[in-house]
């Protein structure tokens, strides 16, 4: 088991919030561009693409700084990280065994549903 320090937690929390905010920025840019296409805003607003990108970056940056500066959310994320560190994750052998078991179970259930479907079709064909 690896030892983690409080700084490791801060790094992981900041990195994950940054990744989420980058994804938020991408989604906002795509959203604004789609809205611009639907309502033909590109022709009505000069530099529409640049404006949408600036607004998206400002919103995502604002969300990042709000989360990082809000003590309530920062404490919550630190607690979540500490709980995630305590989790005992399964080893490779255990994961492979469980994955194979789930695949076998899903296959059996799929065959059973296929049989039920075939029987239902057969019964309905007899009614006609």
PDB file of C-alpha atoms in Angstrom:
ATOM      1  CA  UNK A   1       0.000   0.000   0.000  1.00  0.00           C
ATOM      2  CA  UNK A   2       1.371   3.361  -0.952  1.00  0.00           C
ATOM      3  CA  UNK A   3       1.624   6.169   1.499  1.00  0.00           C
ATOM      4  CA  UNK A   4      -0.052   9.396   0.520  1.00  0.00           C
ATOM      5  CA  UNK A   5       0.520  12.853   1.839  1.00  0.00           C
ATOM      6  CA  UNK A   6      -1.888  15.736   2.114  1.00  0.00           C
ATOM      7  CA  UNK A   7      -0.148  17.408  -0.840  1.00  0.00           C
ATOM      8  CA  UNK A   8      -0.849  14.335  -2.999  1.00  0.00           C
ATOM      9  CA  UNK A   9      -4.528  14.744  -2.236  1.00  0.00           C
ATOM     10  CA  UNK A  10      -4.474  18.416  -3.177  1.00  0.00           C
ATOM     11  CA  UNK A  11      -2.726  17.614  -6.451  1.00  0.00           C
ATOM     12  CA  UNK A  12      -5.237  14.928  -7.402  1.00  0.00           C
ATOM     13  CA  UNK A  13      -8.211  17.068  -6.407  1.00  0.00           C
ATOM     14  CA  UNK A  14      -6.942  20.082  -8.350  1.00  0.00           C
ATOM     15  CA  UNK A  15      -6.091  17.941 -11.371  1.00  0.00           C
ATOM     16  CA  UNK A  16      -9.499  16.286 -11.445  1.00  0.00           C
ATOM     17  CA  UNK A  17     -11.311  19.609 -11.023  1.00  0.00           C
ATOM     18  CA  UNK A  18      -9.177  21.058 -13.831  1.00  0.00           C
ATOM     19  CA  UNK A  19     -10.057  18.147 -16.131  1.00  0.00           C
ATOM     20  CA  UNK A  20     -13.764  18.525 -15.348  1.00  0.00           C
ATOM     21  CA  UNK A  21     -13.579  22.273 -16.000  1.00  0.00           C
ATOM     22  CA  UNK A  22     -11.782  21.684 -19.315  1.00  0.00           C
ATOM     23  CA  UNK A  23     -14.562  19.293 -20.306  1.00  0.00           C
ATOM     24  CA  UNK A  24     -17.105  21.902 -19.194  1.00  0.00           C
ATOM     25  CA  UNK A  25     -15.372  24.484 -21.381  1.00  0.00           C
ATOM     26  CA  UNK A  26     -15.523  22.139 -24.386  1.00  0.00           C
ATOM     27  CA  UNK A  27     -19.220  21.384 -23.789  1.00  0.00           C
ATOM     28  CA  UNK A  28     -20.022  25.088 -23.441  1.00  0.00           C
ATOM     29  CA  UNK A  29     -18.171  25.946 -26.654  1.00  0.00           C
ATOM     30  CA  UNK A  30     -20.045  23.204 -28.529  1.00  0.00           C
ATOM     31  CA  UNK A  31     -23.337  24.363 -26.963  1.00  0.00           C
ATOM     32  CA  UNK A  32     -22.840  28.001 -27.929  1.00  0.00           C
ATOM     33  CA  UNK A  33     -21.764  27.057 -31.454  1.00  0.00           C
ATOM     34  CA  UNK A  34     -24.836  24.847 -31.843  1.00  0.00           C
ATOM     35  CA  UNK A  35     -27.069  27.655 -30.591  1.00  0.00           C
ATOM     36  CA  UNK A  36     -25.348  29.993 -33.045  1.00  0.00           C
ATOM     37  CA  UNK A  37     -26.054  27.584 -35.877  1.00  0.00           C
ATOM     38  CA  UNK A  38     -29.693  27.105 -34.916  1.00  0.00           C
ATOM     39  CA  UNK A  39     -30.431  30.801 -34.492  1.00  0.00           C
ATOM     40  CA  UNK A  40     -27.963  32.016 -37.157  1.00  0.00           C
ATOM     41  CA  UNK A  41     -26.062  34.073 -34.608  1.00  0.00           C
ATOM     42  CA  UNK A  42     -22.827  33.901 -36.640  1.00  0.00           C
ATOM     43  CA  UNK A  43     -24.304  36.334 -39.145  1.00  0.00           C
ATOM     44  CA  UNK A  44     -25.860  38.599 -36.509  1.00  0.00           C
ATOM     45  CA  UNK A  45     -22.924  38.902 -34.073  1.00  0.00           C
ATOM     46  CA  UNK A  46     -19.426  39.913 -35.155  1.00  0.00           C
ATOM     47  CA  UNK A  47     -16.669  37.527 -33.994  1.00  0.00           C
ATOM     48  CA  UNK A  48     -19.249  35.076 -32.661  1.00  0.00           C
ATOM     49  CA  UNK A  49     -16.735  32.196 -32.426  1.00  0.00           C
ATOM     50  CA  UNK A  50     -14.235  34.226 -30.422  1.00  0.00           C
ATOM     51  CA  UNK A  51     -16.947  35.527 -28.097  1.00  0.00           C
ATOM     52  CA  UNK A  52     -18.287  32.024 -27.422  1.00  0.00           C
ATOM     53  CA  UNK A  53     -14.798  30.732 -26.667  1.00  0.00           C
ATOM     54  CA  UNK A  54     -14.006  33.605 -24.311  1.00  0.00           C
ATOM     55  CA  UNK A  55     -17.329  33.230 -22.489  1.00  0.00           C
ATOM     56  CA  UNK A  56     -16.834  29.459 -22.188  1.00  0.00           C
ATOM     57  CA  UNK A  57     -13.306  29.834 -20.807  1.00  0.00           C
ATOM     58  CA  UNK A  58     -14.472  32.477 -18.325  1.00  0.00           C
ATOM     59  CA  UNK A  59     -17.353  30.294 -17.104  1.00  0.00           C
ATOM     60  CA  UNK A  60     -15.140  27.205 -16.766  1.00  0.00           C
ATOM     61  CA  UNK A  61     -12.427  29.236 -15.018  1.00  0.00           C
ATOM     62  CA  UNK A  62     -15.011  30.750 -12.703  1.00  0.00           C
ATOM     63  CA  UNK A  63     -16.323  27.298 -11.813  1.00  0.00           C
ATOM     64  CA  UNK A  64     -12.753  26.106 -11.131  1.00  0.00           C
ATOM     65  CA  UNK A  65     -11.938  29.021  -8.840  1.00  0.00           C
ATOM     66  CA  UNK A  66     -15.327  28.837  -7.110  1.00  0.00           C
ATOM     67  CA  UNK A  67     -14.794  25.164  -6.288  1.00  0.00           C
ATOM     68  CA  UNK A  68     -11.201  25.717  -5.165  1.00  0.00           C
ATOM     69  CA  UNK A  69     -11.928  28.799  -3.022  1.00  0.00           C
ATOM     70  CA  UNK A  70     -15.151  27.530  -1.440  1.00  0.00           C
ATOM     71  CA  UNK A  71     -14.082  25.897   1.857  1.00  0.00           C
ATOM     72  CA  UNK A  72     -17.184  23.720   2.021  1.00  0.00           C
ATOM     73  CA  UNK A  73     -16.563  22.054  -1.352  1.00  0.00           C
ATOM     74  CA  UNK A  74     -12.802  21.868  -0.795  1.00  0.00           C
ATOM     75  CA  UNK A  75     -13.300  20.090   2.534  1.00  0.00           C
ATOM     76  CA  UNK A  76     -15.835  17.738   0.977  1.00  0.00           C
ATOM     77  CA  UNK A  77     -13.480  16.846  -1.888  1.00  0.00           C
ATOM     78  CA  UNK A  78     -10.631  16.301   0.579  1.00  0.00           C
ATOM     79  CA  UNK A  79     -12.832  13.907   2.577  1.00  0.00           C
ATOM     80  CA  UNK A  80     -13.816  12.082  -0.613  1.00  0.00           C
ATOM     81  CA  UNK A  81     -10.150  11.705  -1.542  1.00  0.00           C
ATOM     82  CA  UNK A  82      -9.266  10.375   1.913  1.00  0.00           C
ATOM     83  CA  UNK A  83     -12.081   7.810   1.700  1.00  0.00           C
ATOM     84  CA  UNK A  84     -10.992   6.766  -1.803  1.00  0.00           C
ATOM     85  CA  UNK A  85      -7.446   6.218  -0.523  1.00  0.00           C
ATOM     86  CA  UNK A  86      -8.787   3.871   2.178  1.00  0.00           C
ATOM     87  CA  UNK A  87     -10.550   1.632  -0.351  1.00  0.00           C
ATOM     88  CA  UNK A  88      -8.969  -1.779  -0.853  1.00  0.00           C
ATOM     89  CA  UNK A  89      -9.034  -2.301  -4.598  1.00  0.00           C
ATOM     90  CA  UNK A  90      -9.162  -5.880  -5.952  1.00  0.00           C
ATOM     91  CA  UNK A  91      -6.063  -7.371  -7.489  1.00  0.00           C
ATOM     92  CA  UNK A  92      -5.845  -8.481 -11.128  1.00  0.00           C
ATOM     93  CA  UNK A  93      -6.609 -12.141 -10.425  1.00  0.00           C
ATOM     94  CA  UNK A  94      -9.761 -11.292  -8.480  1.00  0.00           C
ATOM     95  CA  UNK A  95     -10.912  -8.856 -11.152  1.00  0.00           C
ATOM     96  CA  UNK A  96     -10.443 -11.415 -13.932  1.00  0.00           C
ATOM     97  CA  UNK A  97     -12.389 -14.064 -11.993  1.00  0.00           C
ATOM     98  CA  UNK A  98     -15.298 -11.701 -11.335  1.00  0.00           C
ATOM     99  CA  UNK A  99     -15.308 -10.472 -14.937  1.00  0.00           C
ATOM    100  CA  UNK A 100     -15.466 -14.023 -16.293  1.00  0.00           C
ATOM    101  CA  UNK A 101     -18.260 -14.866 -13.844  1.00  0.00           C
ATOM    102  CA  UNK A 102     -20.260 -11.831 -14.924  1.00  0.00           C
ATOM    103  CA  UNK A 103     -19.743 -12.658 -18.606  1.00  0.00           C
ATOM    104  CA  UNK A 104     -20.983 -16.221 -18.038  1.00  0.00           C
ATOM    105  CA  UNK A 105     -23.986 -14.961 -16.066  1.00  0.00           C
ATOM    106  CA  UNK A 106     -24.938 -12.405 -18.718  1.00  0.00           C
ATOM    107  CA  UNK A 107     -24.631 -15.052 -21.440  1.00  0.00           C
ATOM    108  CA  UNK A 108     -26.911 -17.449 -19.545  1.00  0.00           C
ATOM    109  CA  UNK A 109     -29.492 -14.720 -18.934  1.00  0.00           C
ATOM    110  CA  UNK A 110     -29.290 -13.757 -22.627  1.00  0.00           C
ATOM    111  CA  UNK A 111     -29.974 -17.345 -23.694  1.00  0.00           C
ATOM    112  CA  UNK A 112     -32.905 -17.583 -21.268  1.00  0.00           C
ATOM    113  CA  UNK A 113     -34.407 -14.355 -22.591  1.00  0.00           C
ATOM    114  CA  UNK A 114     -33.908 -15.622 -26.150  1.00  0.00           C
ATOM    115  CA  UNK A 115     -35.730 -18.856 -25.296  1.00  0.00           C
ATOM    116  CA  UNK A 116     -38.593 -16.931 -23.658  1.00  0.00           C
ATOM    117  CA  UNK A 117     -38.806 -14.700 -26.735  1.00  0.00           C
ATOM    118  CA  UNK A 118     -38.845 -17.696 -29.081  1.00  0.00           C
ATOM    119  CA  UNK A 119     -41.577 -19.409 -27.018  1.00  0.00           C
ATOM    120  CA  UNK A 120     -43.654 -16.209 -26.963  1.00  0.00           C
ATOM    121  CA  UNK A 121     -43.336 -15.845 -30.753  1.00  0.00           C
ATOM    122  CA  UNK A 122     -44.305 -19.497 -31.208  1.00  0.00           C
ATOM    123  CA  UNK A 123     -47.364 -19.117 -28.960  1.00  0.00           C
ATOM    124  CA  UNK A 124     -48.445 -15.924 -30.734  1.00  0.00           C
ATOM    125  CA  UNK A 125     -47.987 -17.608 -34.121  1.00  0.00           C
ATOM    126  CA  UNK A 126     -50.303 -20.417 -32.960  1.00  0.00           C
ATOM    127  CA  UNK A 127     -53.002 -17.865 -32.116  1.00  0.00           C
ATOM    128  CA  UNK A 128     -52.994 -16.462 -35.660  1.00  0.00           C
TER     129      UNK A 128
END
